Amino acid sequence: GFKSDGAPREADAQLRTDLNSAEFEGCVNAYRECLGVDDNFEWPEFKAAINHMLTIGLRRLKRDKEEKEKELFHLRQRLAKYAPSMENPVFALREELGRRFDSVYDAFVYFDVQGDWKVTTAEIKHMLRRLKLPLTHVDVDIALKQAKAGYVGSDTFTANFFVRALRWFV
């Protein structure tokens, strides 16, 4: 059983009273199983063993926390690649097109490489790269998705829809 080495310190007594009998018995049994100690051991040995196990547990928790923080840091870095560089990519796209073209109709003719009065998202992206706009590929993707909001159809902008979606004089 458990023997005390005399009058326990107040903290030791508090620890023993904080644990209900089942918890205390569970701790004693765990101590015995882990260390192979016989039934007669002193309170200071038991307390030292518990503190040792807590220290090991805290080290593991700290190591796990550091690993999770590193993982989170790397995930944030990867996610930053896919975040827009500006608050309103559609506005920025319209503004950049407005600087380069006299009208949205002129912009449409520029993007309509095939001359079929339709432009695909791929054509727009290709021609935007040629214009060397200060927009990231993520900004362009978001701008085109926002511009196409409410447009039910294929990946193609008709002349009328292109003009309505991307006109810079609203």
Short mmCIF file of C-alpha atoms in Angstrom, two decimals:
data_model
loop_
_atom_site.label_atom_id
_atom_site.label_comp_id
_atom_site.label_asym_id
_atom_site.label_seq_id
_atom_site.Cartn_x
_atom_site.Cartn_y
_atom_site.Cartn_z
CA GLY A 1 0.00 0.00 0.00
CA PHE A 2 0.88 3.64 0.09
CA LYS A 3 3.02 4.85 2.96
CA SER A 4 3.75 8.43 3.88
CA ASP A 5 7.17 9.49 5.08
CA GLY A 6 5.71 11.58 7.85
CA ALA A 7 3.66 14.75 7.75
CA PRO A 8 3.09 15.58 4.08
CA ARG A 9 3.58 19.10 2.84
CA GLU A 10 0.40 21.05 2.27
CA ALA A 11 0.65 20.77 -1.55
CA ASP A 12 1.09 17.00 -1.32
CA ALA A 13 -1.92 16.72 0.95
CA GLN A 14 -3.93 18.89 -1.42
CA LEU A 15 -2.95 16.68 -4.38
CA ARG A 16 -4.09 13.60 -2.53
CA THR A 17 -7.38 15.17 -1.52
CA ASP A 18 -7.99 16.51 -5.06
CA LEU A 19 -7.83 13.01 -6.45
CA ASN A 20 -10.82 10.90 -5.63
CA SER A 21 -10.04 7.40 -4.46
CA ALA A 22 -10.60 5.80 -7.88
CA GLU A 23 -8.28 8.31 -9.57
CA PHE A 24 -5.66 7.82 -6.87
CA GLU A 25 -5.90 4.05 -7.15
CA GLY A 26 -5.60 4.34 -10.94
CA CYS A 27 -2.45 6.47 -10.57
CA VAL A 28 -0.93 3.98 -8.14
CA ASN A 29 -1.71 1.06 -10.46
CA ALA A 30 -0.26 2.90 -13.45
CA TYR A 31 2.87 3.65 -11.44
CA ARG A 32 3.23 -0.01 -10.47
CA GLU A 33 2.70 -1.24 -14.04
CA CYS A 34 5.08 1.25 -15.62
CA LEU A 35 7.91 0.89 -13.15
CA GLY A 36 7.34 -2.59 -11.77
CA VAL A 37 7.45 -1.34 -8.20
CA ASP A 38 6.24 -3.46 -5.32
CA ASP A 39 3.34 -2.49 -3.08
CA ASN A 40 5.42 -0.56 -0.58
CA PHE A 41 6.65 2.75 -1.85
CA GLU A 42 6.86 6.20 -0.40
CA TRP A 43 4.82 9.26 -1.29
CA PRO A 44 7.88 11.21 -2.51
CA GLU A 45 8.73 8.38 -4.94
CA PHE A 46 5.17 8.29 -6.20
CA LYS A 47 5.03 12.08 -6.55
CA ALA A 48 8.39 12.11 -8.39
CA ALA A 49 7.14 9.41 -10.78
CA ILE A 50 3.94 11.35 -11.50
CA ASN A 51 5.94 14.56 -12.06
CA HIS A 52 8.30 12.67 -14.37
CA MET A 53 5.37 11.31 -16.41
CA LEU A 54 3.84 14.79 -16.57
CA THR A 55 7.16 16.24 -17.74
CA ILE A 56 7.44 13.66 -20.50
CA GLY A 57 3.85 14.33 -21.50
CA LEU A 58 4.41 18.08 -21.57
CA ARG A 59 7.53 17.66 -23.71
CA ARG A 60 5.54 15.58 -26.18
CA LEU A 61 2.76 18.16 -26.23
CA LYS A 62 5.29 20.94 -26.80
CA ARG A 63 6.98 19.00 -29.61
CA ASP A 64 3.61 18.19 -31.19
CA LYS A 65 2.57 21.84 -30.91
CA GLU A 66 5.80 22.99 -32.58
CA GLU A 67 5.31 20.48 -35.39
CA LYS A 68 1.71 21.64 -35.90
CA GLU A 69 2.82 25.28 -35.91
CA LYS A 70 5.44 24.52 -38.58
CA GLU A 71 2.85 22.65 -40.63
CA LEU A 72 0.40 25.55 -40.26
CA PHE A 73 3.11 28.03 -41.31
CA HIS A 74 3.84 26.02 -44.46
CA LEU A 75 0.13 25.69 -45.25
CA ARG A 76 -0.31 29.46 -44.88
CA GLN A 77 2.60 30.02 -47.25
CA ARG A 78 1.08 27.68 -49.82
CA LEU A 79 -2.34 29.28 -49.40
CA ALA A 80 -0.88 32.76 -49.91
CA LYS A 81 0.01 31.73 -53.46
CA TYR A 82 -3.70 31.32 -54.14
CA ALA A 83 -4.94 34.47 -52.44
CA PRO A 84 -5.77 37.55 -54.48
CA SER A 85 -3.22 40.34 -54.26
CA MET A 86 -5.95 42.96 -54.12
CA GLU A 87 -9.33 43.44 -52.53
CA ASN A 88 -11.41 43.82 -55.70
CA PRO A 89 -9.89 42.01 -58.71
CA VAL A 90 -12.82 42.87 -61.05
CA PHE A 91 -12.37 46.57 -60.36
CA ALA A 92 -8.61 46.25 -60.92
CA LEU A 93 -9.13 44.38 -64.20
CA ARG A 94 -11.60 47.00 -65.43
CA GLU A 95 -9.22 49.76 -64.41
CA GLU A 96 -6.27 48.15 -66.22
CA LEU A 97 -8.35 47.54 -69.36
CA GLY A 98 -9.56 51.16 -69.20
CA ARG A 99 -5.95 52.37 -69.23
CA ARG A 100 -5.10 50.35 -72.33
CA PHE A 101 -8.25 50.56 -74.46
CA ASP A 102 -10.48 53.44 -75.52
CA SER A 103 -13.62 51.38 -74.93
CA VAL A 104 -14.74 47.99 -73.73
CA TYR A 105 -15.65 47.22 -77.34
CA ASP A 106 -12.03 47.76 -78.39
CA ALA A 107 -10.97 45.42 -75.58
CA PHE A 108 -13.42 42.78 -76.81
CA VAL A 109 -12.04 42.99 -80.36
CA TYR A 110 -8.52 42.58 -78.94
CA PHE A 111 -9.53 39.46 -76.99
CA ASP A 112 -11.56 37.98 -79.87
CA VAL A 113 -8.54 36.34 -81.47
CA GLN A 114 -10.60 34.09 -83.75
CA GLY A 115 -12.97 36.87 -84.87
CA ASP A 116 -16.09 34.84 -84.09
CA TRP A 117 -17.64 37.42 -81.72
CA LYS A 118 -17.00 35.09 -78.78
CA VAL A 119 -14.09 34.93 -76.36
CA THR A 120 -13.29 32.08 -74.03
CA THR A 121 -11.85 32.47 -70.58
CA ALA A 122 -8.64 30.86 -71.87
CA GLU A 123 -8.38 33.46 -74.66
CA ILE A 124 -8.88 36.27 -72.17
CA LYS A 125 -6.21 34.88 -69.86
CA HIS A 126 -3.78 34.42 -72.74
CA MET A 127 -4.25 37.95 -74.03
CA LEU A 128 -4.08 39.41 -70.51
CA ARG A 129 -0.66 37.77 -70.08
CA ARG A 130 0.43 39.46 -73.30
CA LEU A 131 -0.72 42.81 -71.91
CA LYS A 132 1.48 42.22 -68.83
CA LEU A 133 -1.08 43.58 -66.39
CA PRO A 134 0.00 43.92 -62.76
CA LEU A 135 -2.50 41.23 -61.78
CA THR A 136 -1.62 37.76 -60.56
CA HIS A 137 -3.16 34.70 -62.17
CA VAL A 138 -5.31 34.37 -59.06
CA ASP A 139 -6.57 37.95 -59.46
CA VAL A 140 -7.48 37.23 -63.09
CA ASP A 141 -9.26 33.97 -62.20
CA ILE A 142 -11.27 35.66 -59.46
CA ALA A 143 -12.08 38.67 -61.66
CA LEU A 144 -13.34 36.47 -64.49
CA LYS A 145 -15.41 34.33 -62.10
CA GLN A 146 -16.93 37.45 -60.55
CA ALA A 147 -17.54 38.96 -63.98
CA LYS A 148 -19.32 35.78 -65.05
CA ALA A 149 -21.47 35.68 -61.89
CA GLY A 150 -25.03 35.11 -62.96
CA TYR A 151 -23.97 34.09 -66.46
CA VAL A 152 -25.33 30.65 -67.14
CA GLY A 153 -23.53 29.13 -70.01
CA SER A 154 -20.29 27.78 -71.24
CA ASP A 155 -16.80 29.12 -70.70
CA THR A 156 -17.41 31.65 -73.48
CA PHE A 157 -18.24 35.35 -73.26
CA THR A 158 -20.42 36.69 -76.03
CA ALA A 159 -19.78 40.28 -77.15
CA ASN A 160 -22.81 41.63 -75.28
CA PHE A 161 -22.02 39.76 -72.09
CA PHE A 162 -18.35 40.75 -72.21
CA VAL A 163 -19.32 44.41 -72.56
CA ARG A 164 -21.83 44.26 -69.68
CA ALA A 165 -19.50 42.28 -67.38
CA LEU A 166 -16.28 44.19 -67.92
CA ARG A 167 -17.28 47.72 -68.90
CA TRP A 168 -15.31 50.21 -66.87
CA PHE A 169 -17.73 53.11 -67.15
CA VAL A 170 -20.60 51.71 -65.14
#
